[in-house]
Amino acid sequence: MSTLKPYLQLTRPANLVTAIADILAGLAIAQFAFSDFSPAWLVLSTLGLYGGGVVMNDVFDAKLDSIERPERPIPSGRVPLSAAATMGISLLLLGIIAAGIFSIQSGMIAIVIAVLTVLYNRFAKHHVFFGPLTMGMCRGGNLILGMSVLPESFQKWGLIALLPIAYIGAITLISQDEVHGGKKRTLYIAALLYLIVLSAQLTISSRQGNLLFTIPFVLLHTWLIGRPLFNAIQNPIGPMIGKAVKAGVISLIVMNASWCAAFGLLPLALAVLALLPLSLLLARVFAVT
């Protein structure tokens, strides 16, 4: 287990749970009837895509991490760089193949997500605008991957994918200053992006006739992300910003549960919310950022 743990650490297990929640939210938005288990291929796909993406993040950041985060698996020598690169590429390919088995359209979406992941890690990550945008597009693509279970849902609800882009853009903005501390202006912009997403969820749920079911999920989400972000705004130092980033990532599960409730699938919303304790438990063992 001691040999396996650093490899697991590279995949950010707590974050992988949030990727599964993306797929389930996409199924809810598409109004999938859950008549069979075929969407399991999409769950496997997102595990490969997300896992491969975060592994490649550490591969491309190996030199920087040797200075800023020498305890990480690659700079500490617990995982050779070549082994990590092979692992990351293999996981991305797994994600593409699993989606392709489900459908050609899903496979094409997975390819786009994989390309965006590499572009983010290699080029866009440290850019103040394109970094958050590209990472947000990866997460929005993940929601669309879930919706691809019924492609006809794209025409009506495809624009919902813009909201995860805004949400992840907020987290990425915050995380850019995680090591050295940040600027309050950046944190205020992130708060505005959060507010846009939360307001949109309430608006859509109201139009769907499911506002009362959705409000508790949105309130929980607001509390989970709002408190650490407020603390970071008051004291924008590295540790405070790190807590705000962690809260934003883990709370993706609650955001996805809110989508399920907004589209009238309360049992699925509760099932997605039940993933939160698992993610929090994994976050105690494995780093989220």
PDB file of C-alpha atoms in Angstrom, residues 102-260:
ATOM      1  CA  PHE A 102     -20.904   4.107 -25.091  1.00  0.00           C
ATOM      2  CA  SER A 103     -21.342   6.136 -28.282  1.00  0.00           C
ATOM      3  CA  ILE A 104     -19.382   7.871 -31.023  1.00  0.00           C
ATOM      4  CA  GLN A 105     -20.629  11.256 -29.830  1.00  0.00           C
ATOM      5  CA  SER A 106     -19.502  10.554 -26.284  1.00  0.00           C
ATOM      6  CA  GLY A 107     -16.122   9.456 -27.596  1.00  0.00           C
ATOM      7  CA  MET A 108     -15.717  12.713 -29.524  1.00  0.00           C
ATOM      8  CA  ILE A 109     -16.620  14.715 -26.419  1.00  0.00           C
ATOM      9  CA  ALA A 110     -14.037  12.750 -24.427  1.00  0.00           C
ATOM     10  CA  ILE A 111     -11.375  13.530 -27.031  1.00  0.00           C
ATOM     11  CA  VAL A 112     -12.148  17.243 -26.735  1.00  0.00           C
ATOM     12  CA  ILE A 113     -11.914  17.040 -22.933  1.00  0.00           C
ATOM     13  CA  ALA A 114      -8.574  15.209 -23.136  1.00  0.00           C
ATOM     14  CA  VAL A 115      -7.156  17.799 -25.545  1.00  0.00           C
ATOM     15  CA  LEU A 116      -8.369  20.660 -23.340  1.00  0.00           C
ATOM     16  CA  THR A 117      -6.769  18.966 -20.343  1.00  0.00           C
ATOM     17  CA  VAL A 118      -3.380  18.778 -22.036  1.00  0.00           C
ATOM     18  CA  LEU A 119      -3.683  22.349 -23.328  1.00  0.00           C
ATOM     19  CA  TYR A 120      -4.446  23.557 -19.815  1.00  0.00           C
ATOM     20  CA  ASN A 121      -1.582  21.697 -18.189  1.00  0.00           C
ATOM     21  CA  ARG A 122       0.978  22.545 -20.864  1.00  0.00           C
ATOM     22  CA  PHE A 123       0.113  26.082 -21.921  1.00  0.00           C
ATOM     23  CA  ALA A 124      -2.845  27.794 -20.266  1.00  0.00           C
ATOM     24  CA  LYS A 125      -2.465  26.997 -16.576  1.00  0.00           C
ATOM     25  CA  HIS A 126      -0.538  30.045 -15.477  1.00  0.00           C
ATOM     26  CA  HIS A 127      -2.375  32.529 -17.705  1.00  0.00           C
ATOM     27  CA  VAL A 128      -4.712  34.765 -15.716  1.00  0.00           C
ATOM     28  CA  PHE A 129      -7.557  34.471 -18.276  1.00  0.00           C
ATOM     29  CA  PHE A 130      -7.003  31.366 -20.400  1.00  0.00           C
ATOM     30  CA  GLY A 131      -6.114  29.227 -17.377  1.00  0.00           C
ATOM     31  CA  PRO A 132      -9.493  29.538 -15.643  1.00  0.00           C
ATOM     32  CA  LEU A 133     -11.312  29.440 -18.997  1.00  0.00           C
ATOM     33  CA  THR A 134      -9.648  26.230 -20.178  1.00  0.00           C
ATOM     34  CA  MET A 135     -10.072  24.438 -16.869  1.00  0.00           C
ATOM     35  CA  GLY A 136     -13.705  25.523 -16.760  1.00  0.00           C
ATOM     36  CA  MET A 137     -14.223  24.154 -20.263  1.00  0.00           C
ATOM     37  CA  CYS A 138     -12.877  20.797 -19.080  1.00  0.00           C
ATOM     38  CA  ARG A 139     -15.477  20.657 -16.308  1.00  0.00           C
ATOM     39  CA  GLY A 140     -18.245  21.936 -18.581  1.00  0.00           C
ATOM     40  CA  GLY A 141     -17.277  19.238 -21.065  1.00  0.00           C
ATOM     41  CA  ASN A 142     -17.600  16.675 -18.304  1.00  0.00           C
ATOM     42  CA  LEU A 143     -21.194  17.758 -17.679  1.00  0.00           C
ATOM     43  CA  ILE A 144     -21.882  17.535 -21.422  1.00  0.00           C
ATOM     44  CA  LEU A 145     -20.352  14.049 -21.386  1.00  0.00           C
ATOM     45  CA  GLY A 146     -23.056  13.045 -18.917  1.00  0.00           C
ATOM     46  CA  MET A 147     -25.720  14.713 -21.056  1.00  0.00           C
ATOM     47  CA  SER A 148     -24.503  12.754 -24.093  1.00  0.00           C
ATOM     48  CA  VAL A 149     -26.542   9.826 -22.783  1.00  0.00           C
ATOM     49  CA  LEU A 150     -29.391  11.574 -24.662  1.00  0.00           C
ATOM     50  CA  PRO A 151     -27.774  13.870 -27.259  1.00  0.00           C
ATOM     51  CA  GLU A 152     -31.077  15.565 -28.095  1.00  0.00           C
ATOM     52  CA  SER A 153     -30.823  17.282 -24.688  1.00  0.00           C
ATOM     53  CA  PHE A 154     -27.969  19.447 -26.019  1.00  0.00           C
ATOM     54  CA  GLN A 155     -30.291  21.650 -28.039  1.00  0.00           C
ATOM     55  CA  LYS A 156     -32.368  22.669 -25.023  1.00  0.00           C
ATOM     56  CA  TRP A 157     -29.885  22.543 -22.164  1.00  0.00           C
ATOM     57  CA  GLY A 158     -26.410  22.649 -23.697  1.00  0.00           C
ATOM     58  CA  LEU A 159     -25.793  26.210 -22.505  1.00  0.00           C
ATOM     59  CA  ILE A 160     -25.920  24.968 -18.907  1.00  0.00           C
ATOM     60  CA  ALA A 161     -22.340  23.830 -19.488  1.00  0.00           C
ATOM     61  CA  LEU A 162     -21.341  27.508 -19.340  1.00  0.00           C
ATOM     62  CA  LEU A 163     -22.101  27.529 -15.612  1.00  0.00           C
ATOM     63  CA  PRO A 164     -19.469  24.934 -14.635  1.00  0.00           C
ATOM     64  CA  ILE A 165     -17.068  27.003 -16.733  1.00  0.00           C
ATOM     65  CA  ALA A 166     -17.860  30.015 -14.538  1.00  0.00           C
ATOM     66  CA  TYR A 167     -17.659  27.951 -11.345  1.00  0.00           C
ATOM     67  CA  ILE A 168     -14.353  26.269 -12.148  1.00  0.00           C
ATOM     68  CA  GLY A 169     -13.077  29.562 -13.461  1.00  0.00           C
ATOM     69  CA  ALA A 170     -13.698  30.960  -9.991  1.00  0.00           C
ATOM     70  CA  ILE A 171     -11.812  28.119  -8.305  1.00  0.00           C
ATOM     71  CA  THR A 172      -8.922  28.399 -10.761  1.00  0.00           C
ATOM     72  CA  LEU A 173      -8.708  32.150 -10.193  1.00  0.00           C
ATOM     73  CA  ILE A 174      -8.472  31.540  -6.459  1.00  0.00           C
ATOM     74  CA  SER A 175      -5.912  28.736  -6.828  1.00  0.00           C
ATOM     75  CA  GLN A 176      -3.493  30.851  -8.870  1.00  0.00           C
ATOM     76  CA  ASP A 177      -2.438  32.554  -5.629  1.00  0.00           C
ATOM     77  CA  GLU A 178      -2.561  29.472  -3.420  1.00  0.00           C
ATOM     78  CA  VAL A 179       1.175  29.198  -2.798  1.00  0.00           C
ATOM     79  CA  HIS A 180       2.207  32.807  -2.231  1.00  0.00           C
ATOM     80  CA  GLY A 181      -1.052  34.452  -1.205  1.00  0.00           C
ATOM     81  CA  GLY A 182      -3.405  36.494  -3.330  1.00  0.00           C
ATOM     82  CA  LYS A 183      -5.205  39.707  -4.117  1.00  0.00           C
ATOM     83  CA  LYS A 184      -8.633  40.564  -2.765  1.00  0.00           C
ATOM     84  CA  ARG A 185      -9.760  41.709  -6.219  1.00  0.00           C
ATOM     85  CA  THR A 186      -9.308  38.204  -7.596  1.00  0.00           C
ATOM     86  CA  LEU A 187     -11.292  36.748  -4.722  1.00  0.00           C
ATOM     87  CA  TYR A 188     -14.130  39.224  -5.282  1.00  0.00           C
ATOM     88  CA  ILE A 189     -14.287  38.204  -8.954  1.00  0.00           C
ATOM     89  CA  ALA A 190     -14.465  34.558  -7.872  1.00  0.00           C
ATOM     90  CA  ALA A 191     -17.295  35.397  -5.474  1.00  0.00           C
ATOM     91  CA  LEU A 192     -19.206  37.066  -8.318  1.00  0.00           C
ATOM     92  CA  LEU A 193     -18.795  33.978 -10.516  1.00  0.00           C
ATOM     93  CA  TYR A 194     -20.058  31.780  -7.680  1.00  0.00           C
ATOM     94  CA  LEU A 195     -23.082  34.055  -7.286  1.00  0.00           C
ATOM     95  CA  ILE A 196     -23.891  33.808 -10.996  1.00  0.00           C
ATOM     96  CA  VAL A 197     -23.911  30.005 -10.829  1.00  0.00           C
ATOM     97  CA  LEU A 198     -26.034  29.829  -7.686  1.00  0.00           C
ATOM     98  CA  SER A 199     -28.536  32.349  -9.047  1.00  0.00           C
ATOM     99  CA  ALA A 200     -28.799  30.474 -12.341  1.00  0.00           C
ATOM    100  CA  GLN A 201     -29.546  27.218 -10.536  1.00  0.00           C
ATOM    101  CA  LEU A 202     -32.377  28.832  -8.593  1.00  0.00           C
ATOM    102  CA  THR A 203     -33.756  30.443 -11.750  1.00  0.00           C
ATOM    103  CA  ILE A 204     -33.716  27.214 -13.758  1.00  0.00           C
ATOM    104  CA  SER A 205     -35.194  25.197 -10.901  1.00  0.00           C
ATOM    105  CA  SER A 206     -38.010  27.739 -10.616  1.00  0.00           C
ATOM    106  CA  ARG A 207     -38.796  27.448 -14.315  1.00  0.00           C
ATOM    107  CA  GLN A 208     -38.800  23.661 -13.962  1.00  0.00           C
ATOM    108  CA  GLY A 209     -41.186  23.898 -11.008  1.00  0.00           C
ATOM    109  CA  ASN A 210     -38.654  22.455  -8.563  1.00  0.00           C
ATOM    110  CA  LEU A 211     -37.514  25.543  -6.649  1.00  0.00           C
ATOM    111  CA  LEU A 212     -38.532  24.302  -3.189  1.00  0.00           C
ATOM    112  CA  PHE A 213     -36.578  21.068  -3.674  1.00  0.00           C
ATOM    113  CA  THR A 214     -33.523  22.948  -4.912  1.00  0.00           C
ATOM    114  CA  ILE A 215     -33.250  25.740  -2.326  1.00  0.00           C
ATOM    115  CA  PRO A 216     -31.824  23.527   0.492  1.00  0.00           C
ATOM    116  CA  PHE A 217     -29.072  22.237  -1.803  1.00  0.00           C
ATOM    117  CA  VAL A 218     -28.167  25.729  -3.007  1.00  0.00           C
ATOM    118  CA  LEU A 219     -28.112  27.062   0.562  1.00  0.00           C
ATOM    119  CA  LEU A 220     -25.810  24.232   1.641  1.00  0.00           C
ATOM    120  CA  HIS A 221     -23.562  24.908  -1.329  1.00  0.00           C
ATOM    121  CA  THR A 222     -23.481  28.636  -0.555  1.00  0.00           C
ATOM    122  CA  TRP A 223     -22.439  27.967   3.037  1.00  0.00           C
ATOM    123  CA  LEU A 224     -19.740  25.456   2.077  1.00  0.00           C
ATOM    124  CA  ILE A 225     -18.039  27.732  -0.449  1.00  0.00           C
ATOM    125  CA  GLY A 226     -18.929  31.089   1.082  1.00  0.00           C
ATOM    126  CA  ARG A 227     -17.413  30.721   4.517  1.00  0.00           C
ATOM    127  CA  PRO A 228     -13.840  29.809   3.457  1.00  0.00           C
ATOM    128  CA  LEU A 229     -13.936  32.353   0.621  1.00  0.00           C
ATOM    129  CA  PHE A 230     -15.004  35.083   3.065  1.00  0.00           C
ATOM    130  CA  ASN A 231     -12.145  34.096   5.379  1.00  0.00           C
ATOM    131  CA  ALA A 232      -9.699  34.239   2.458  1.00  0.00           C
ATOM    132  CA  ILE A 233     -10.948  37.696   1.479  1.00  0.00           C
ATOM    133  CA  GLN A 234     -10.393  38.880   5.051  1.00  0.00           C
ATOM    134  CA  ASN A 235      -6.901  37.371   5.153  1.00  0.00           C
ATOM    135  CA  PRO A 236      -5.643  36.449   1.638  1.00  0.00           C
ATOM    136  CA  ILE A 237      -2.673  34.313   2.641  1.00  0.00           C
ATOM    137  CA  GLY A 238      -1.718  30.967   1.119  1.00  0.00           C
ATOM    138  CA  PRO A 239      -3.303  28.638   3.718  1.00  0.00           C
ATOM    139  CA  MET A 240      -6.611  30.524   3.689  1.00  0.00           C
ATOM    140  CA  ILE A 241      -6.713  30.506  -0.101  1.00  0.00           C
ATOM    141  CA  GLY A 242      -5.916  26.787  -0.085  1.00  0.00           C
ATOM    142  CA  LYS A 243      -8.941  26.140   2.120  1.00  0.00           C
ATOM    143  CA  ALA A 244     -11.142  28.167  -0.240  1.00  0.00           C
ATOM    144  CA  VAL A 245      -9.891  26.138  -3.209  1.00  0.00           C
ATOM    145  CA  LYS A 246     -10.465  22.846  -1.405  1.00  0.00           C
ATOM    146  CA  ALA A 247     -13.998  23.887  -0.433  1.00  0.00           C
ATOM    147  CA  GLY A 248     -14.781  24.911  -3.989  1.00  0.00           C
ATOM    148  CA  VAL A 249     -13.609  21.599  -5.435  1.00  0.00           C
ATOM    149  CA  ILE A 250     -15.306  19.334  -2.898  1.00  0.00           C
ATOM    150  CA  SER A 251     -18.518  21.380  -3.057  1.00  0.00           C
ATOM    151  CA  LEU A 252     -18.848  20.570  -6.748  1.00  0.00           C
ATOM    152  CA  ILE A 253     -20.737  17.546  -5.460  1.00  0.00           C
ATOM    153  CA  VAL A 254     -23.359  19.798  -3.877  1.00  0.00           C
ATOM    154  CA  MET A 255     -23.583  21.883  -7.044  1.00  0.00           C
ATOM    155  CA  ASN A 256     -24.284  18.732  -9.031  1.00  0.00           C
ATOM    156  CA  ALA A 257     -26.833  17.567  -6.466  1.00  0.00           C
ATOM    157  CA  SER A 258     -28.526  20.941  -6.955  1.00  0.00           C
ATOM    158  CA  TRP A 259     -28.787  20.252 -10.691  1.00  0.00           C
ATOM    159  CA  CYS A 260     -30.425  16.907 -10.002  1.00  0.00           C
TER     160      CYS A 260
END
